[in-house]
CSV table of C-alpha atoms in Angstrom, one decimal:
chain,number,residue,atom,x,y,z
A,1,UNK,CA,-0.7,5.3,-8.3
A,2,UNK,CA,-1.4,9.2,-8.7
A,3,UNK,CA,-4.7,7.8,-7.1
A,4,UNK,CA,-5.9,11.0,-5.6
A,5,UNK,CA,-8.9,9.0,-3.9
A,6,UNK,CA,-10.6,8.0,-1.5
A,7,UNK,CA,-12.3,8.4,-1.1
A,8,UNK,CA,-14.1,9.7,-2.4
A,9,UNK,CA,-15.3,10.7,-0.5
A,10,UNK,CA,-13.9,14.4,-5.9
A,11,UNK,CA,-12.6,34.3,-19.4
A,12,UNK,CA,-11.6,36.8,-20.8
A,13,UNK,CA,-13.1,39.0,-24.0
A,14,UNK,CA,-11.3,41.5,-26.0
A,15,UNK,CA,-12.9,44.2,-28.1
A,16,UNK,CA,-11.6,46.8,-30.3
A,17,UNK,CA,-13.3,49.9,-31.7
A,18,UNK,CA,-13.2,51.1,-35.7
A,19,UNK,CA,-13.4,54.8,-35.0
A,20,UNK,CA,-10.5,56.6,-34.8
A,21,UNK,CA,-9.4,59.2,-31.7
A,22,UNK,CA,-7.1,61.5,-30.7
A,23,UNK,CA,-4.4,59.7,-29.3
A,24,UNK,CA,-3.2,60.5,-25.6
A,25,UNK,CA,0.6,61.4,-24.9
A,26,UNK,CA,3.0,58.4,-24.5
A,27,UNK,CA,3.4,58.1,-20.7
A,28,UNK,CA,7.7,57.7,-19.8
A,29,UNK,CA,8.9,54.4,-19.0
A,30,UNK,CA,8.6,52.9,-15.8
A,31,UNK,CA,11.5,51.4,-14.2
A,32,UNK,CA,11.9,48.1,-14.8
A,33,UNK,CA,10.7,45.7,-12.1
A,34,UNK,CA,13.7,43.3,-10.8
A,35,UNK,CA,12.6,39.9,-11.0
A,36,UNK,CA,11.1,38.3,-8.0
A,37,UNK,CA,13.8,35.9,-6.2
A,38,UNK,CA,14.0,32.9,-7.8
A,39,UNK,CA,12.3,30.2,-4.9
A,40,UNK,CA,14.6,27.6,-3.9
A,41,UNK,CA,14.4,24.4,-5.7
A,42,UNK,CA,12.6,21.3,-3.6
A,43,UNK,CA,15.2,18.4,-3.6
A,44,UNK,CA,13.7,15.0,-2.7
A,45,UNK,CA,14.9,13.1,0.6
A,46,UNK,CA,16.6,10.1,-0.2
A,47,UNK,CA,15.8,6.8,0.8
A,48,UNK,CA,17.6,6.2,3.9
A,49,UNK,CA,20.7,3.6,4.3
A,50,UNK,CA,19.2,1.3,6.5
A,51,UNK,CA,15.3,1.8,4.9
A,52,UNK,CA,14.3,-2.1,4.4
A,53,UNK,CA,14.8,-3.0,1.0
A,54,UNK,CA,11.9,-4.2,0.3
A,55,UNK,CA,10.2,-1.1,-0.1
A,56,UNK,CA,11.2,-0.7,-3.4
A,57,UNK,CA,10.1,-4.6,-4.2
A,58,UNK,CA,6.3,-4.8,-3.8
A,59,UNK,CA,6.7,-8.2,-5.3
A,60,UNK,CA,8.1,-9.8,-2.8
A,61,UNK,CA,5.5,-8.4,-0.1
A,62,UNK,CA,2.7,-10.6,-0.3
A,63,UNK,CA,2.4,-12.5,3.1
A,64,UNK,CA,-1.4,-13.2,4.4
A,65,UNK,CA,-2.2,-11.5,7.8
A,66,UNK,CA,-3.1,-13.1,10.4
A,67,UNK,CA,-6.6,-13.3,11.2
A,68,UNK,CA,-6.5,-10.6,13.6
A,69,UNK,CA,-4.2,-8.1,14.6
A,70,UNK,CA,-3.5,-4.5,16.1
A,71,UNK,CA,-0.8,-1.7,15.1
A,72,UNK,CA,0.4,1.1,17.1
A,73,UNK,CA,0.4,4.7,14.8
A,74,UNK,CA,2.7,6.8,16.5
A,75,UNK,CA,1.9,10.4,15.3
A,76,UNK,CA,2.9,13.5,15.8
A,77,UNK,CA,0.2,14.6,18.2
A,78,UNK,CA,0.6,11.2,19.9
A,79,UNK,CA,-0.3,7.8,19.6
A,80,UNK,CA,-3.7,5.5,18.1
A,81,UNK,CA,-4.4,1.8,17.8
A,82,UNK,CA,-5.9,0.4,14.9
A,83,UNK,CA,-7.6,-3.1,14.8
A,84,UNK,CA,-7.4,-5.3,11.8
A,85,UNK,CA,-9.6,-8.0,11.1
A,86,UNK,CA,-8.8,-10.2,7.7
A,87,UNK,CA,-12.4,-11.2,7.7
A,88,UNK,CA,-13.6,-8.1,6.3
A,89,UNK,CA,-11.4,-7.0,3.7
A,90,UNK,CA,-8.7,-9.6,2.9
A,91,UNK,CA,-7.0,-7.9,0.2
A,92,UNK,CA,-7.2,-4.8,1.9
A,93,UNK,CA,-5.5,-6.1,5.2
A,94,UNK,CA,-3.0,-8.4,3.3
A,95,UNK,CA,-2.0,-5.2,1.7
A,96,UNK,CA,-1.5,-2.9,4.5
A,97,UNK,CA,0.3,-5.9,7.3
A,98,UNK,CA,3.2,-6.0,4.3
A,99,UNK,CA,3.7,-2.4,4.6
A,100,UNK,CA,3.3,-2.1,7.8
A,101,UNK,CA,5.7,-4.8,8.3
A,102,UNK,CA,8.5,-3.2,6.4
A,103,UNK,CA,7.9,0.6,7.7
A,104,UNK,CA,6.4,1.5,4.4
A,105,UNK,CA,3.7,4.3,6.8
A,106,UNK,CA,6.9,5.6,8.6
A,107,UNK,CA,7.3,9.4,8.3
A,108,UNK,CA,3.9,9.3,6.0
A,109,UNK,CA,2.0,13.0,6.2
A,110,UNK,CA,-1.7,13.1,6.7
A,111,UNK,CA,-1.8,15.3,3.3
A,112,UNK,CA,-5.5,15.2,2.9
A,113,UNK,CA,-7.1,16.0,6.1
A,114,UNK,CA,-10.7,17.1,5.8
A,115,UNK,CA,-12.8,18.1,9.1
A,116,UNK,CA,-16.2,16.4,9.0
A,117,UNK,CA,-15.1,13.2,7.1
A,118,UNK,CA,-11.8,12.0,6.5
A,119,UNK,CA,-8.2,12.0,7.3
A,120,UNK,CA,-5.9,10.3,4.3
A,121,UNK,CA,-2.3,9.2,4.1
A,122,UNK,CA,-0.6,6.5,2.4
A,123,UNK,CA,1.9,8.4,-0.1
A,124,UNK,CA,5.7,7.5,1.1
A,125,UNK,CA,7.7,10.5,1.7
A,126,UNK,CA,10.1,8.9,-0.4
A,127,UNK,CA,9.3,9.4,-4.5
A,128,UNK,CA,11.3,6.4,-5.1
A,129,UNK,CA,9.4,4.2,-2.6
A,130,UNK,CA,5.8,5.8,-3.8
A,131,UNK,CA,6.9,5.4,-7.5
A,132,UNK,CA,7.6,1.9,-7.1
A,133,UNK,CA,4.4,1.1,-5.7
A,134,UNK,CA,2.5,3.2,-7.8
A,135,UNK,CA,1.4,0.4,-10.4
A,136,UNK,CA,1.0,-2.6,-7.5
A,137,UNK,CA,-2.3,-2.8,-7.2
A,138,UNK,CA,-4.6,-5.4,-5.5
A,139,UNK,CA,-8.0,-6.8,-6.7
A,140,UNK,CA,-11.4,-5.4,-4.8
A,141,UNK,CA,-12.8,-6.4,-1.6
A,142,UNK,CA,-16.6,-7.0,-1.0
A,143,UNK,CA,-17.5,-4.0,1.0
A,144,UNK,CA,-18.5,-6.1,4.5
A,145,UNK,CA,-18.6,-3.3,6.9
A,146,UNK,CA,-19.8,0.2,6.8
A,147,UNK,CA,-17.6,3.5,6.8
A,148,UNK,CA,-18.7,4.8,10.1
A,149,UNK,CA,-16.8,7.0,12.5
A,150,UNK,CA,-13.0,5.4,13.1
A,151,UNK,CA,-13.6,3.2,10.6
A,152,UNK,CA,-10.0,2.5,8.5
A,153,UNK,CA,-10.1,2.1,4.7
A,154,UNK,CA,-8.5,2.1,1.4
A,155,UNK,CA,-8.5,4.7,-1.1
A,156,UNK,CA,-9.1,4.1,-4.6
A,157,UNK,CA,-9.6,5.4,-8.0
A,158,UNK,CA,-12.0,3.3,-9.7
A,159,UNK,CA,-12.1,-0.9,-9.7
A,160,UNK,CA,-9.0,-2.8,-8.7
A,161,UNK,CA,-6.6,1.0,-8.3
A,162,UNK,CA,-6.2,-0.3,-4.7
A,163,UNK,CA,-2.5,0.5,-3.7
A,164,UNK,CA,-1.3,2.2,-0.6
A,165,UNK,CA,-3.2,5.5,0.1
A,166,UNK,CA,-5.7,4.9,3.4
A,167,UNK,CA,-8.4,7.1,5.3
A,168,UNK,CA,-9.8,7.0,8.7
A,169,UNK,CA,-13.6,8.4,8.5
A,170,UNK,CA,-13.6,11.4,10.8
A,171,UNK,CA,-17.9,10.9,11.0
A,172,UNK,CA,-20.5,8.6,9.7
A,173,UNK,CA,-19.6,8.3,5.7
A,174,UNK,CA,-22.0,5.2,5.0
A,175,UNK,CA,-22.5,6.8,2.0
A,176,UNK,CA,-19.3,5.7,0.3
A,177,UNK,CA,-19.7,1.6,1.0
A,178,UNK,CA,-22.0,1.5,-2.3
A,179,UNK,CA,-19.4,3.0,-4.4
A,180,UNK,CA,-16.4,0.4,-3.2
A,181,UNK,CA,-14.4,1.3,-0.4
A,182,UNK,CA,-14.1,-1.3,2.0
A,183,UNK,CA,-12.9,-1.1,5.7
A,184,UNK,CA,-10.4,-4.0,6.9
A,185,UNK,CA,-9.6,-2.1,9.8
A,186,UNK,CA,-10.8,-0.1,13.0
A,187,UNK,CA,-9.7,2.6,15.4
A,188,UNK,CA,-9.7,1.1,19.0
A,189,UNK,CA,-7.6,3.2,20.9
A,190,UNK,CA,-6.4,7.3,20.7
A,191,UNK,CA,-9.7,8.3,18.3
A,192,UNK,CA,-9.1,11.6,20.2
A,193,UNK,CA,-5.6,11.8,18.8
A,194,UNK,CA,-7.3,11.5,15.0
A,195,UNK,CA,-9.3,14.3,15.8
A,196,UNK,CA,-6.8,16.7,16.5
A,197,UNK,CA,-4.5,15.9,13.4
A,198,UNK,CA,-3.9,19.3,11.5
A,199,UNK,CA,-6.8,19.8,9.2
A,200,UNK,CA,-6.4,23.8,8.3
A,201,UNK,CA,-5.2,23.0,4.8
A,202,UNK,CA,-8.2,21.0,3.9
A,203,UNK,CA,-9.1,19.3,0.6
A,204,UNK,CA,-6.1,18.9,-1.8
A,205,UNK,CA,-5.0,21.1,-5.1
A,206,UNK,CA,-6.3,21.4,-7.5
A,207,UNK,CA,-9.9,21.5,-5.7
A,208,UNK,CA,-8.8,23.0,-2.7
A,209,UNK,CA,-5.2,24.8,-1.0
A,210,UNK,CA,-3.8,21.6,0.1
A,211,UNK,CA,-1.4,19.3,-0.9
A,212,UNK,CA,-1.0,18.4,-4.8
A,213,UNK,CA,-1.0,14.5,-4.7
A,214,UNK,CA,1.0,14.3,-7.9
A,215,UNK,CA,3.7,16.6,-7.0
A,216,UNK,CA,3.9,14.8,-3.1
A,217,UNK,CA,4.2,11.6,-5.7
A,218,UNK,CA,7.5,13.4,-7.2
A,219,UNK,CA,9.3,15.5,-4.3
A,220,UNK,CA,7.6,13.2,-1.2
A,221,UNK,CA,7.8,14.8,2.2
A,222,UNK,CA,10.4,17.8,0.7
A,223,UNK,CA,7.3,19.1,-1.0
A,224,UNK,CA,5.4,19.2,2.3
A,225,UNK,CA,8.0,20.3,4.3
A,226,UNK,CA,8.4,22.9,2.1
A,227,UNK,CA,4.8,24.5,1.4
A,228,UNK,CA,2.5,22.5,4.2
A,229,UNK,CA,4.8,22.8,7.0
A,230,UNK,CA,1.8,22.2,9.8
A,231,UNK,CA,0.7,18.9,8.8
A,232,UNK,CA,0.6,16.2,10.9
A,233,UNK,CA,2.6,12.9,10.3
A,234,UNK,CA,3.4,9.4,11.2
A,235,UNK,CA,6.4,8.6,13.4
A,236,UNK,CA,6.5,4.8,13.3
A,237,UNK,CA,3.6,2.2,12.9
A,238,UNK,CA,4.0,-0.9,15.3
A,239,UNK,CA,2.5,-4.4,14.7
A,240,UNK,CA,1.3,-5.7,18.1
């Protein structure tokens, strides 16, 4: 899904003169100017050999999560818990236990990371990974729980556009429960560590100078690596 959501939390004029003048001398050529170097092409990462399969199958990932349960995000600056309770979203934390189960967040960038609201991530660094899930989308949740500070939730593009893109609400962003986005999850542990993920790119292209969600869709981490080397990232997400 090129959902580029949360959250969301979204001349010229020429002129031309009839009288005639005097016309001034023809200047000599200047030298012609070489091309610029021609920039190197991004190549996408491939999927690695032992990547579980089923990350190209979001078919066959549609086990219920338990009714509670915690994951360990190990990150680049270090290392937070998050909290899961089915109760409050149970589409929502269906969806994300499968992928975490089957390393779906591993090497995931924070691409969208705005200071005073939101960090987001969810897009696989692998385009054939993110393009197969790209269609799988889940039904709505009833919006249970408010998007306060720590608060995990889905992004989404409109109703039902649920698919794997996530935000953790950097503040307060009650705002956002009447237009859908429903929090299955919670930041217990390493809130600190959230804080000081890389946010100096800030809102995403075409809006802002980071990341372009549709080209991340097509090169995955390559892309980043390439043009938003500071960005923070996932190392491995745990189920406890």
């Amino acid at each position: 899904m090129r959902s580029w959501a949360v959250v969301m939390l979204c001349l010229s004029v020429a002129c031309s003169g009839a009288e005639k003048t005097v016309e001034a001398p023809t200047p000599p050529p200047k030298p012609a100017t070489p091309p610029p170097a021609a920039q190197a092409e991004i190549v996408p990462l491939a999927l690695p050999a032992d990547a579980n399969p089923l990350l190209l199958h979001p078919s066959d990932l549609k086990e219920t999560a338990p009714a509670e349960f915690q994951v360990k995000v190990e990150t680049t600056k270090g290392a937070f818990v998050v909290k899961v309770h089915r109760e409050w979203a149970p589409n929502g934390a269906d969806r994300f236990y499968n992928l975490a189960k089957v390393g779906f967040y591993d090497q995931a960038r924070f691409f969208r990371a705005i200071e005073g609201f939101m960090v987001q991530f969810g897009i696989s660094g692998y385009p054939e990974v993110a393009k197969a899930w790209m269609d799988a989308r889940i039904p709505d949740d009833d919006v249970t729980q408010h998007n306060t500070r720590g608060m995990v939730t889905f992004a989404t593009a409109g109703p039902n556009t649920r698919t794997t893109q996530l935000f953790i609400n950097l503040v307060d962003n009650s705002k956002l429960d009447a237009m859908g986005f429903a929090p299955f999850g919670e930041v217990v542990e390493g809130m600190d560590v959230v804080d000081s993920l890389y946010m100096g790119y800030g809102e995403g292209a075409p809006r802002g100078r980071g990341p372009h969600q549709g080209k991340l869709q097509d090169l995955g981490n390559a892309y980043l690596d390439a043009k938003f080397p500071k960005l923070d990232g996932i190392v491995k997400i745990t189920i406890e």
